């Protein structure tokens, strides 16, 4: 067994021993650890060490380079944790750094989104868009620019993560980029100075209809509560608010609580945590909404999870918002992250989330494969076997399977032609081609001439189509052309607005604002009645 393999095995034994000691500490809170349990744990460690030694000595290929780490980080530890539940997980150094970056909502670099594309048989890294106000944006990096090299190092056949790591670095340091741009005869060189790159969780906030605000929250990080509060305050006198939580995977619990605190009355329960080894924790609104009375619609999807489900469940249980869209993911297991040595971490399930009415958010995962648990969400749920609870006004809601929307809105399904256009990055590539010889203003519309140019581009790119293909999804085609052109010409925010204005689910959700207003009126009336009853109760004399 090589010295490296021995060190890796030894580190793993130490890791399991630390987990075992932590488990013993937890067990002491809820009951004594038996001698038999301790003996069984030691036997398990011996068995694992024996298996690892056998593999290291006899496997067909030597366990060198990164193989020992991969067997531990990608194999043994995740395998152990997944026997407990789907969400307890291990962060290797890269994943741990990324998790902390996501929580902080900032990093140091040049500020752009990039993606790989195969061009002339070689994988190239293409700029999707620079973040507004960042070094790359100020320097004039454009969507569609192909990054040829970073600090003189060719990026051919690199993946996005490898190039992103080259672009990141300490604040104030320089990085040189060479890019190819359509319409430019020679590569362009940019000397960028790295800076702090904020990555806000509210990536779009604007008045989508007169008096109606729209907020899209990508995840819950350390700045989300403040971001949402700032966005709502900036709208002024709101007549309604649409909160878009589609695709939001969750994040920092206290920030979900802060968002709810903005919309609920002071003292109302937001969420409770219940675990085996720790006392129940109940989170309440500590500040309250300051008597801001406007209807709220929350738009959710199958991939709305965790902290985003806390927000959805709390606003639904208190009749403060109408929830529309799809049934959410159903992640109600709370992971506490324990930092370990060598910049690694362990996310261990320690609590379950419950909504104010007492609903368990977590979906059943017993007897379900990891693939089906994460990706096969479309089977209808049997409401008969789910716990039944009531909102403040007596509406029926169900627990144990995510947040069931008050109104179901199905997402649009793409056809084969749409899938082909997406696979070829057609709209993205057309925008950089079109802007070489055209300029646009903010009153730009996709007219017949633009469509004719688009069809010529499809032909040049050897993308098969018929006029019937385009006519069948004409609104979608026009929206995507306009969105990509606006992103290139005016920045990411303007492109996102174009997509949101077209989005069928958003437009359908806005139709339910009157129903949300009725729900809000009922909630206010019930709250006033409860307060009056409390005030008119027996008085001591």
Short mmCIF file of C-alpha atoms in Angstrom, two decimals:
data_model
loop_
_atom_site.label_atom_id
_atom_site.label_comp_id
_atom_site.label_asym_id
_atom_site.label_seq_id
_atom_site.Cartn_x
_atom_site.Cartn_y
_atom_site.Cartn_z
CA UNK A 1 0.00 0.00 0.00
CA UNK A 2 1.53 3.33 -1.07
CA UNK A 3 2.28 6.03 1.51
CA UNK A 4 -0.35 8.25 -0.09
CA UNK A 5 -2.99 5.54 0.13
CA UNK A 6 -2.05 4.84 3.75
CA UNK A 7 -2.40 8.54 4.57
CA UNK A 8 -5.78 8.67 2.85
CA UNK A 9 -7.04 5.57 4.65
CA UNK A 10 -5.77 6.92 7.94
CA UNK A 11 -7.51 10.25 7.32
CA UNK A 12 -10.74 8.44 6.59
CA UNK A 13 -10.48 6.40 9.78
CA UNK A 14 -9.96 9.64 11.69
CA UNK A 15 -12.98 11.11 9.91
CA UNK A 16 -15.21 8.16 10.80
CA UNK A 17 -13.88 8.21 14.35
CA UNK A 18 -14.76 11.89 14.64
CA UNK A 19 -18.25 11.13 13.32
CA UNK A 20 -18.52 8.30 15.81
CA UNK A 21 -17.46 10.54 18.68
CA UNK A 22 -19.95 13.18 17.56
CA UNK A 23 -22.64 10.51 17.41
CA UNK A 24 -21.76 9.41 20.93
CA UNK A 25 -22.05 13.00 22.17
CA UNK A 26 -25.46 13.30 20.53
CA UNK A 27 -26.52 9.96 21.97
CA UNK A 28 -25.60 11.11 25.45
CA UNK A 29 -28.26 13.80 25.12
CA UNK A 30 -31.00 11.35 24.29
CA UNK A 31 -29.81 8.14 25.91
CA UNK A 32 -26.64 6.30 26.89
CA UNK A 33 -24.48 4.75 24.18
CA UNK A 34 -24.36 1.02 24.82
CA UNK A 35 -21.10 -0.88 24.95
CA UNK A 36 -22.41 -3.05 22.14
CA UNK A 37 -22.92 0.01 19.91
CA UNK A 38 -19.34 1.18 20.55
CA UNK A 39 -17.97 -2.29 19.80
CA UNK A 40 -20.01 -2.50 16.60
CA UNK A 41 -18.67 0.89 15.49
CA UNK A 42 -15.06 -0.20 16.06
CA UNK A 43 -15.68 -3.42 14.15
CA UNK A 44 -17.11 -1.41 11.24
CA UNK A 45 -13.99 0.75 11.11
CA UNK A 46 -11.78 -2.33 11.03
CA UNK A 47 -13.87 -3.81 8.23
CA UNK A 48 -13.63 -0.64 6.18
CA UNK A 49 -9.87 -0.38 6.66
CA UNK A 50 -9.46 -4.01 5.58
CA UNK A 51 -11.54 -3.47 2.46
CA UNK A 52 -9.64 -0.31 1.54
CA UNK A 53 -6.28 -2.02 2.01
CA UNK A 54 -7.42 -4.94 -0.13
CA UNK A 55 -8.55 -2.60 -2.92
CA UNK A 56 -5.37 -0.51 -2.74
CA UNK A 57 -3.12 -3.56 -2.98
CA UNK A 58 -4.98 -5.60 -5.60
CA UNK A 59 -6.95 -3.25 -7.86
CA UNK A 60 -6.07 -3.63 -11.56
CA UNK A 61 -4.60 -0.13 -11.67
CA UNK A 62 -2.57 1.61 -8.96
CA UNK A 63 -4.40 4.08 -6.74
CA UNK A 64 -2.23 7.06 -7.51
CA UNK A 65 -2.70 10.74 -8.39
CA UNK A 66 -6.24 11.73 -7.32
CA UNK A 67 -7.66 8.21 -7.14
CA UNK A 68 -7.37 7.81 -3.33
CA UNK A 69 -9.17 11.11 -2.76
CA UNK A 70 -11.86 10.17 -5.30
CA UNK A 71 -12.52 6.83 -3.59
CA UNK A 72 -12.99 8.68 -0.31
CA UNK A 73 -14.64 11.95 -1.36
CA UNK A 74 -16.80 10.59 -4.18
CA UNK A 75 -17.34 7.05 -2.98
CA UNK A 76 -17.05 5.97 0.63
CA UNK A 77 -18.27 9.08 2.42
CA UNK A 78 -21.24 9.95 0.14
CA UNK A 79 -22.23 6.28 0.14
CA UNK A 80 -22.29 6.20 3.92
CA UNK A 81 -24.27 9.43 4.22
CA UNK A 82 -26.83 8.48 1.58
CA UNK A 83 -27.81 5.45 3.64
CA UNK A 84 -29.04 7.95 6.25
CA UNK A 85 -31.07 10.30 4.04
CA UNK A 86 -30.81 12.01 0.62
CA UNK A 87 -29.47 15.32 1.96
CA UNK A 88 -26.70 14.54 4.45
CA UNK A 89 -23.60 15.16 2.35
CA UNK A 90 -19.84 15.67 2.37
CA UNK A 91 -18.14 18.72 0.88
CA UNK A 92 -14.71 18.15 -0.59
CA UNK A 93 -12.47 21.27 -0.64
CA UNK A 94 -13.87 22.57 -3.95
CA UNK A 95 -17.50 21.97 -3.01
CA UNK A 96 -16.96 23.45 0.46
CA UNK A 97 -15.44 26.63 -0.99
CA UNK A 98 -18.32 26.92 -3.48
CA UNK A 99 -20.90 26.43 -0.72
CA UNK A 100 -19.35 29.20 1.37
CA UNK A 101 -19.18 31.46 -1.71
CA UNK A 102 -22.89 30.89 -2.36
CA UNK A 103 -23.76 31.67 1.26
CA UNK A 104 -21.79 34.92 1.25
CA UNK A 105 -23.20 36.00 -2.12
CA UNK A 106 -19.88 37.40 -3.35
CA UNK A 107 -16.45 36.40 -4.61
CA UNK A 108 -13.36 38.03 -6.13
CA UNK A 109 -12.94 37.92 -9.88
CA UNK A 110 -13.98 39.76 -13.04
CA UNK A 111 -17.75 39.12 -13.07
CA UNK A 112 -19.11 37.12 -15.98
CA UNK A 113 -21.12 34.00 -16.77
CA UNK A 114 -19.42 31.61 -19.18
CA UNK A 115 -20.35 28.34 -20.88
CA UNK A 116 -18.63 25.77 -23.10
CA UNK A 117 -19.53 25.41 -26.78
CA UNK A 118 -18.07 23.13 -29.43
CA UNK A 119 -16.82 25.33 -32.27
CA UNK A 120 -15.11 23.71 -35.27
CA UNK A 121 -14.60 20.54 -33.28
CA UNK A 122 -12.95 22.20 -30.28
CA UNK A 123 -14.54 23.02 -26.95
CA UNK A 124 -14.39 26.79 -26.49
CA UNK A 125 -15.43 28.94 -23.53
CA UNK A 126 -17.96 31.60 -24.50
CA UNK A 127 -19.09 34.62 -22.48
CA UNK A 128 -22.83 34.39 -21.84
CA UNK A 129 -22.94 37.87 -20.32
CA UNK A 130 -20.86 40.07 -18.01
CA UNK A 131 -22.48 41.16 -14.74
CA UNK A 132 -23.40 44.81 -14.86
CA UNK A 133 -20.97 47.13 -13.09
CA UNK A 134 -18.17 44.54 -12.84
CA UNK A 135 -14.63 44.75 -14.28
CA UNK A 136 -15.56 42.66 -17.34
CA UNK A 137 -18.65 44.81 -18.01
CA UNK A 138 -16.77 48.10 -17.61
CA UNK A 139 -13.95 46.88 -19.86
CA UNK A 140 -16.37 46.10 -22.70
CA UNK A 141 -16.52 42.31 -22.68
CA UNK A 142 -19.53 41.30 -24.80
CA UNK A 143 -21.87 38.31 -24.71
CA UNK A 144 -20.65 35.87 -27.35
CA UNK A 145 -16.97 36.73 -26.93
CA UNK A 146 -14.87 33.56 -27.10
CA UNK A 147 -12.16 33.44 -24.43
CA UNK A 148 -9.03 32.30 -26.27
CA UNK A 149 -6.59 32.55 -23.39
CA UNK A 150 -6.21 33.72 -19.78
CA UNK A 151 -2.84 35.15 -18.82
CA UNK A 152 -1.43 33.61 -22.00
CA UNK A 153 -2.76 30.13 -21.21
CA UNK A 154 -4.95 28.64 -23.95
CA UNK A 155 -8.48 27.71 -22.85
CA UNK A 156 -9.08 25.23 -25.67
CA UNK A 157 -10.86 22.12 -24.35
CA UNK A 158 -11.05 23.53 -20.83
CA UNK A 159 -14.37 23.37 -19.00
CA UNK A 160 -16.16 26.32 -17.41
CA UNK A 161 -14.92 25.57 -13.90
CA UNK A 162 -11.29 25.49 -15.00
CA UNK A 163 -11.56 28.86 -16.76
CA UNK A 164 -13.56 30.38 -13.88
CA UNK A 165 -10.78 29.39 -11.49
CA UNK A 166 -8.25 31.18 -13.71
CA UNK A 167 -10.41 34.32 -13.69
CA UNK A 168 -10.89 34.38 -9.92
CA UNK A 169 -8.20 35.69 -7.62
CA UNK A 170 -7.36 38.23 -4.90
CA UNK A 171 -8.91 41.67 -5.11
CA UNK A 172 -6.76 44.20 -6.96
CA UNK A 173 -4.75 41.68 -8.97
CA UNK A 174 -4.58 41.78 -12.76
CA UNK A 175 -5.68 39.14 -15.24
CA UNK A 176 -5.26 39.33 -19.01
CA UNK A 177 -7.89 37.96 -21.39
CA UNK A 178 -7.62 37.39 -25.11
CA UNK A 179 -11.01 37.04 -26.83
CA UNK A 180 -12.29 36.44 -30.33
CA UNK A 181 -15.31 38.53 -31.32
CA UNK A 182 -17.51 38.14 -34.39
CA UNK A 183 -16.87 41.06 -36.73
CA UNK A 184 -13.37 41.66 -35.37
CA UNK A 185 -10.50 40.58 -37.60
CA UNK A 186 -8.00 40.05 -34.78
CA UNK A 187 -8.32 38.89 -31.16
CA UNK A 188 -9.01 41.56 -28.55
CA UNK A 189 -6.95 41.78 -25.36
CA UNK A 190 -8.32 43.03 -22.04
CA UNK A 191 -6.34 43.75 -18.88
CA UNK A 192 -8.83 43.39 -16.02
CA UNK A 193 -8.37 44.18 -12.35
CA UNK A 194 -10.15 41.66 -10.11
CA UNK A 195 -12.67 43.08 -7.69
CA UNK A 196 -15.36 41.92 -5.29
CA UNK A 197 -18.19 40.52 -7.38
CA UNK A 198 -21.55 40.69 -5.64
CA UNK A 199 -23.90 37.89 -6.62
CA UNK A 200 -27.31 39.10 -5.45
CA UNK A 201 -30.02 36.58 -4.69
CA UNK A 202 -32.68 39.00 -6.02
CA UNK A 203 -31.51 39.07 -9.62
CA UNK A 204 -34.62 40.78 -11.03
CA UNK A 205 -36.98 43.27 -9.43
CA UNK A 206 -39.21 45.67 -11.33
CA UNK A 207 -42.80 46.88 -11.77
CA UNK A 208 -44.15 44.26 -14.12
CA UNK A 209 -47.62 45.85 -14.30
CA UNK A 210 -48.79 49.28 -13.10
CA UNK A 211 -48.60 49.05 -9.31
CA UNK A 212 -47.63 45.34 -9.36
CA UNK A 213 -44.09 44.46 -8.30
CA UNK A 214 -42.17 41.39 -9.43
CA UNK A 215 -39.26 39.87 -7.48
CA UNK A 216 -37.24 36.82 -8.53
CA UNK A 217 -35.20 35.20 -5.72
CA UNK A 218 -32.56 32.74 -6.97
CA UNK A 219 -31.53 31.36 -3.54
CA UNK A 220 -31.35 32.35 0.12
CA UNK A 221 -27.93 33.70 1.08
CA UNK A 222 -26.62 36.03 3.76
CA UNK A 223 -27.97 39.16 2.03
CA UNK A 224 -31.41 37.95 0.87
CA UNK A 225 -33.53 39.47 3.64
CA UNK A 226 -32.04 42.90 3.06
CA UNK A 227 -32.28 42.55 -0.72
CA UNK A 228 -35.98 41.67 -0.60
CA UNK A 229 -36.72 44.48 1.86
CA UNK A 230 -34.89 47.00 -0.34
CA UNK A 231 -36.74 45.79 -3.44
CA UNK A 232 -40.17 46.02 -1.81
CA UNK A 233 -39.44 49.47 -0.36
CA UNK A 234 -38.27 50.71 -3.76
CA UNK A 235 -41.66 49.93 -5.32
CA UNK A 236 -43.42 52.50 -3.16
CA UNK A 237 -47.19 52.14 -2.91
CA UNK A 238 -47.75 48.57 -4.06
CA UNK A 239 -51.08 47.23 -5.27
CA UNK A 240 -49.72 43.69 -5.45
CA UNK A 241 -46.52 41.65 -5.40
CA UNK A 242 -45.46 38.54 -7.33
CA UNK A 243 -42.59 36.59 -5.71
CA UNK A 244 -41.00 34.10 -8.09
CA UNK A 245 -39.36 31.16 -6.26
CA UNK A 246 -39.17 28.76 -9.20
CA UNK A 247 -35.91 26.84 -9.19
CA UNK A 248 -34.89 28.29 -5.82
CA UNK A 249 -32.99 25.49 -4.00
CA UNK A 250 -33.13 27.17 -0.58
CA UNK A 251 -30.13 28.21 1.45
CA UNK A 252 -29.69 30.12 4.70
CA UNK A 253 -32.61 29.57 7.11
CA UNK A 254 -32.41 32.91 8.90
CA UNK A 255 -32.71 34.74 5.57
CA UNK A 256 -35.92 32.85 4.75
CA UNK A 257 -37.18 33.93 8.18
CA UNK A 258 -36.18 37.53 7.42
CA UNK A 259 -38.13 37.49 4.15
CA UNK A 260 -41.25 36.18 5.92
CA UNK A 261 -40.80 38.80 8.63
CA UNK A 262 -41.25 41.44 5.94
CA UNK A 263 -44.77 40.22 5.10
CA UNK A 264 -46.24 38.72 8.31
CA UNK A 265 -47.52 40.33 11.49
CA UNK A 266 -45.16 40.52 14.44
CA UNK A 267 -45.32 37.41 16.58
CA UNK A 268 -46.63 35.08 13.89
CA UNK A 269 -44.82 31.73 13.66
CA UNK A 270 -42.71 31.30 10.51
CA UNK A 271 -41.20 27.84 10.92
CA UNK A 272 -40.22 25.36 13.63
CA UNK A 273 -37.31 22.92 13.75
CA UNK A 274 -37.66 19.61 15.54
CA UNK A 275 -34.81 17.18 16.00
CA UNK A 276 -33.94 14.11 18.05
CA UNK A 277 -30.92 15.52 19.85
CA UNK A 278 -31.88 19.18 20.24
CA UNK A 279 -34.83 21.11 21.68
CA UNK A 280 -37.46 22.45 19.28
CA UNK A 281 -36.71 25.87 17.84
CA UNK A 282 -39.55 28.17 16.80
CA UNK A 283 -38.92 31.18 14.58
CA UNK A 284 -41.39 34.08 14.68
CA UNK A 285 -41.77 37.42 12.93
CA UNK A 286 -39.96 39.85 15.23
CA UNK A 287 -40.58 43.09 13.33
CA UNK A 288 -43.66 42.47 11.21
CA UNK A 289 -44.90 44.00 8.01
CA UNK A 290 -45.55 47.47 9.41
CA UNK A 291 -49.20 47.28 8.27
CA UNK A 292 -48.25 46.92 4.61
CA UNK A 293 -51.45 45.46 3.18
CA UNK A 294 -51.14 44.33 -0.44
CA UNK A 295 -51.92 40.99 -2.08
CA UNK A 296 -49.07 38.55 -2.70
CA UNK A 297 -48.83 35.73 -5.22
CA UNK A 298 -45.92 33.28 -4.84
CA UNK A 299 -44.92 31.28 -7.93
CA UNK A 300 -43.26 27.91 -7.23
CA UNK A 301 -42.05 24.86 -9.16
CA UNK A 302 -40.96 21.26 -8.57
CA UNK A 303 -37.43 22.52 -7.90
CA UNK A 304 -38.48 25.06 -5.25
CA UNK A 305 -36.92 23.60 -2.11
CA UNK A 306 -35.89 23.97 1.52
CA UNK A 307 -35.75 27.63 2.64
CA UNK A 308 -37.93 28.60 -0.35
CA UNK A 309 -40.54 26.10 0.88
CA UNK A 310 -40.37 27.66 4.33
CA UNK A 311 -41.35 31.02 2.83
CA UNK A 312 -44.11 29.46 0.70
CA UNK A 313 -45.49 27.41 3.59
CA UNK A 314 -45.47 30.26 6.11
CA UNK A 315 -47.22 32.74 3.80
CA UNK A 316 -49.75 30.06 2.81
CA UNK A 317 -50.51 28.93 6.38
CA UNK A 318 -51.14 32.50 7.49
CA UNK A 319 -53.25 33.22 4.36
CA UNK A 320 -50.83 36.01 3.50
CA UNK A 321 -50.16 34.80 -0.05
CA UNK A 322 -51.72 32.70 -2.76
CA UNK A 323 -49.30 29.95 -3.81
CA UNK A 324 -49.45 29.06 -7.52
CA UNK A 325 -47.48 26.76 -9.80
CA UNK A 326 -46.33 23.20 -9.15
CA UNK A 327 -45.99 21.18 -5.95
CA UNK A 328 -42.57 22.00 -4.50
CA UNK A 329 -39.66 19.62 -4.00
CA UNK A 330 -40.35 18.61 -0.42
CA UNK A 331 -37.00 19.13 1.33
CA UNK A 332 -37.71 19.60 5.00
CA UNK A 333 -34.54 18.10 6.44
CA UNK A 334 -32.22 20.63 8.10
CA UNK A 335 -28.49 20.17 7.57
CA UNK A 336 -26.02 21.56 10.07
CA UNK A 337 -22.63 22.09 8.40
CA UNK A 338 -19.65 20.96 10.46
CA UNK A 339 -16.24 22.23 9.22
CA UNK A 340 -13.64 19.47 9.05
CA UNK A 341 -9.91 19.41 8.38
CA UNK A 342 -8.34 20.20 5.00
CA UNK A 343 -11.11 22.68 4.08
CA UNK A 344 -13.80 20.01 3.94
CA UNK A 345 -17.20 19.94 5.61
CA UNK A 346 -20.00 17.62 6.65
CA UNK A 347 -23.65 18.59 6.16
CA UNK A 348 -25.52 16.35 8.61
CA UNK A 349 -29.30 16.26 9.00
CA UNK A 350 -30.17 17.41 12.51
CA UNK A 351 -33.75 18.75 12.29
CA UNK A 352 -37.02 18.58 10.37
CA UNK A 353 -38.82 21.72 9.18
CA UNK A 354 -42.49 22.26 10.05
CA UNK A 355 -44.73 25.07 8.77
CA UNK A 356 -46.79 27.22 11.17
CA UNK A 357 -49.79 24.88 10.89
CA UNK A 358 -47.58 21.93 11.83
CA UNK A 359 -47.04 20.51 8.33
CA UNK A 360 -43.90 18.48 7.75
CA UNK A 361 -42.31 19.78 4.54
CA UNK A 362 -40.15 16.72 3.87
CA UNK A 363 -41.27 14.30 1.16
CA UNK A 364 -41.11 10.58 1.88
CA UNK A 365 -37.84 9.06 0.65
CA UNK A 366 -38.06 5.57 2.11
CA UNK A 367 -37.80 2.89 -0.56
CA UNK A 368 -37.10 5.48 -3.26
CA UNK A 369 -33.92 5.55 -5.32
CA UNK A 370 -31.80 8.72 -5.27
CA UNK A 371 -32.52 9.24 -8.97
CA UNK A 372 -36.28 9.03 -8.51
CA UNK A 373 -36.13 11.18 -5.39
CA UNK A 374 -34.35 14.01 -7.17
CA UNK A 375 -35.61 13.78 -10.74
CA UNK A 376 -38.90 11.87 -10.93
CA UNK A 377 -41.35 14.36 -9.47
CA UNK A 378 -44.24 14.03 -11.81
CA UNK A 379 -46.17 11.14 -10.27
CA UNK A 380 -49.45 12.35 -8.77
CA UNK A 381 -49.39 12.41 -4.97
CA UNK A 382 -52.04 10.52 -3.01
CA UNK A 383 -53.50 13.19 -0.74
CA UNK A 384 -55.39 10.53 1.24
CA UNK A 385 -52.16 9.38 2.88
CA UNK A 386 -50.86 12.84 3.70
CA UNK A 387 -51.39 14.76 6.92
CA UNK A 388 -54.19 17.32 6.79
CA UNK A 389 -53.79 20.75 8.41
CA UNK A 390 -55.57 24.09 8.21
CA UNK A 391 -54.50 27.63 7.50
CA UNK A 392 -55.44 30.49 9.82
CA UNK A 393 -58.74 30.97 7.98
CA UNK A 394 -59.53 27.24 7.88
CA UNK A 395 -58.36 26.33 4.37
CA UNK A 396 -57.16 22.75 4.02
CA UNK A 397 -53.46 22.19 3.35
CA UNK A 398 -51.42 18.99 3.22
CA UNK A 399 -48.10 18.03 4.78
CA UNK A 400 -45.42 15.46 4.12
CA UNK A 401 -44.87 16.19 0.45
CA UNK A 402 -43.64 19.72 -0.16
CA UNK A 403 -45.97 22.70 -0.51
CA UNK A 404 -49.06 22.01 -2.62
CA UNK A 405 -50.04 25.19 -4.50
CA UNK A 406 -53.47 26.76 -4.05
CA UNK A 407 -53.68 26.99 -7.82
CA UNK A 408 -51.86 24.61 -10.16
CA UNK A 409 -50.09 26.18 -13.14
CA UNK A 410 -48.26 23.83 -15.47
CA UNK A 411 -45.04 25.01 -17.11
CA UNK A 412 -45.02 25.18 -20.91
CA UNK A 413 -43.60 22.08 -22.59
CA UNK A 414 -41.16 22.48 -25.44
CA UNK A 415 -41.52 20.66 -28.77
CA UNK A 416 -38.75 19.07 -30.83
CA UNK A 417 -38.10 22.21 -32.86
CA UNK A 418 -37.62 24.30 -29.73
CA UNK A 419 -35.26 21.71 -28.29
CA UNK A 420 -33.17 21.78 -31.48
CA UNK A 421 -32.85 25.58 -31.39
CA UNK A 422 -31.84 25.48 -27.73
CA UNK A 423 -29.26 22.74 -28.33
CA UNK A 424 -27.62 24.84 -31.05
CA UNK A 425 -27.56 28.06 -28.95
CA UNK A 426 -29.35 29.63 -31.88
CA UNK A 427 -30.73 32.77 -30.23
CA UNK A 428 -27.49 33.52 -28.38
CA UNK A 429 -25.39 33.14 -31.54
CA UNK A 430 -27.89 35.07 -33.69
CA UNK A 431 -27.73 38.06 -31.35
CA UNK A 432 -23.96 38.51 -31.67
CA UNK A 433 -24.26 37.99 -35.46
CA UNK A 434 -27.10 40.51 -35.80
CA UNK A 435 -25.44 43.24 -33.72
CA UNK A 436 -22.34 43.26 -35.89
CA UNK A 437 -24.29 45.17 -38.56
CA UNK A 438 -27.28 46.51 -36.62
CA UNK A 439 -27.93 48.68 -33.59
CA UNK A 440 -31.10 48.58 -31.55
CA UNK A 441 -32.96 50.89 -29.18
CA UNK A 442 -35.19 49.96 -26.23
CA UNK A 443 -38.33 50.30 -28.37
CA UNK A 444 -37.01 47.54 -30.65
CA UNK A 445 -39.50 44.89 -31.78
CA UNK A 446 -38.93 41.67 -33.69
CA UNK A 447 -40.65 42.46 -37.01
CA UNK A 448 -40.83 40.55 -40.30
CA UNK A 449 -37.43 41.85 -41.42
CA UNK A 450 -35.74 40.61 -38.25
CA UNK A 451 -37.49 37.25 -38.66
CA UNK A 452 -36.23 37.04 -42.23
CA UNK A 453 -32.66 37.67 -40.99
CA UNK A 454 -33.19 34.98 -38.36
CA UNK A 455 -34.33 32.44 -40.93
CA UNK A 456 -31.29 33.19 -43.10
CA UNK A 457 -29.12 32.63 -40.03
CA UNK A 458 -30.75 29.24 -39.38
CA UNK A 459 -30.03 28.24 -42.95
CA UNK A 460 -26.41 29.37 -42.70
CA UNK A 461 -26.03 27.37 -39.48
CA UNK A 462 -27.57 24.31 -41.16
CA UNK A 463 -30.42 24.19 -38.66
CA UNK A 464 -33.40 22.60 -40.40
CA UNK A 465 -36.78 24.33 -40.06
CA UNK A 466 -40.04 25.00 -41.82
CA UNK A 467 -42.16 28.12 -41.78
CA UNK A 468 -44.76 26.05 -39.93
CA UNK A 469 -42.19 25.21 -37.22
CA UNK A 470 -41.59 28.90 -36.57
CA UNK A 471 -45.26 29.89 -36.84
CA UNK A 472 -46.20 27.29 -34.25
CA UNK A 473 -44.03 28.95 -31.58
CA UNK A 474 -43.79 32.46 -33.00
CA UNK A 475 -44.24 34.33 -29.71
CA UNK A 476 -41.53 32.19 -28.11
CA UNK A 477 -39.16 32.80 -31.03
CA UNK A 478 -39.72 36.57 -30.92
CA UNK A 479 -39.26 36.69 -27.14
CA UNK A 480 -35.98 34.79 -27.28
CA UNK A 481 -34.58 36.88 -30.12
CA UNK A 482 -35.45 40.08 -28.30
CA UNK A 483 -34.17 38.85 -24.93
CA UNK A 484 -30.75 37.90 -26.27
CA UNK A 485 -30.43 41.14 -28.23
CA UNK A 486 -31.38 43.19 -25.15
CA UNK A 487 -28.91 41.25 -23.00
CA UNK A 488 -26.11 42.03 -25.44
CA UNK A 489 -27.09 45.64 -26.06
CA UNK A 490 -28.38 46.80 -22.66
CA UNK A 491 -27.28 44.25 -20.06
CA UNK A 492 -28.51 41.12 -18.31
CA UNK A 493 -31.34 42.86 -16.42
CA UNK A 494 -33.02 44.11 -19.59
CA UNK A 495 -32.84 40.67 -21.18
CA UNK A 496 -34.39 39.09 -18.09
CA UNK A 497 -37.24 41.60 -18.16
CA UNK A 498 -38.05 40.63 -21.74
CA UNK A 499 -38.24 36.95 -20.74
CA UNK A 500 -40.35 37.70 -17.67
CA UNK A 501 -42.79 39.84 -19.64
CA UNK A 502 -43.32 36.93 -22.05
CA UNK A 503 -43.24 34.06 -19.50
CA UNK A 504 -46.61 32.20 -19.66
CA UNK A 505 -46.42 31.08 -16.00
CA UNK A 506 -45.76 34.62 -14.79
CA UNK A 507 -48.62 36.01 -16.88
CA UNK A 508 -50.97 33.30 -15.58
CA UNK A 509 -49.87 33.95 -11.99
CA UNK A 510 -50.66 37.66 -12.36
CA UNK A 511 -54.25 36.75 -13.24
CA UNK A 512 -54.70 35.44 -9.68
CA UNK A 513 -53.82 38.74 -7.99
CA UNK A 514 -57.53 39.52 -7.33
CA UNK A 515 -57.90 36.12 -5.64
CA UNK A 516 -54.83 36.88 -3.54
CA UNK A 517 -56.39 40.23 -2.61
CA UNK A 518 -59.54 38.45 -1.42
CA UNK A 519 -57.41 36.06 0.63
CA UNK A 520 -55.57 38.99 2.20
CA UNK A 521 -58.85 40.72 3.09
CA UNK A 522 -60.11 37.56 4.76
CA UNK A 523 -56.88 37.19 6.74
CA UNK A 524 -57.06 40.80 7.94
CA UNK A 525 -60.74 40.45 8.88
CA UNK A 526 -60.07 37.24 10.83
CA UNK A 527 -57.11 38.81 12.61
CA UNK A 528 -59.23 41.83 13.59
CA UNK A 529 -61.99 39.53 14.87
CA UNK A 530 -59.53 37.54 16.98
CA UNK A 531 -58.06 40.72 18.43
CA UNK A 532 -61.54 42.09 19.22
CA UNK A 533 -62.49 38.84 20.94
CA UNK A 534 -59.29 38.98 22.97
CA UNK A 535 -59.92 42.59 23.99
CA UNK A 536 -63.55 41.88 25.00
CA UNK A 537 -62.64 38.89 27.19
CA UNK A 538 -63.11 38.81 31.00
CA UNK A 539 -61.39 41.73 32.69
CA UNK A 540 -60.05 41.72 36.25
CA UNK A 541 -61.63 44.33 38.52
#
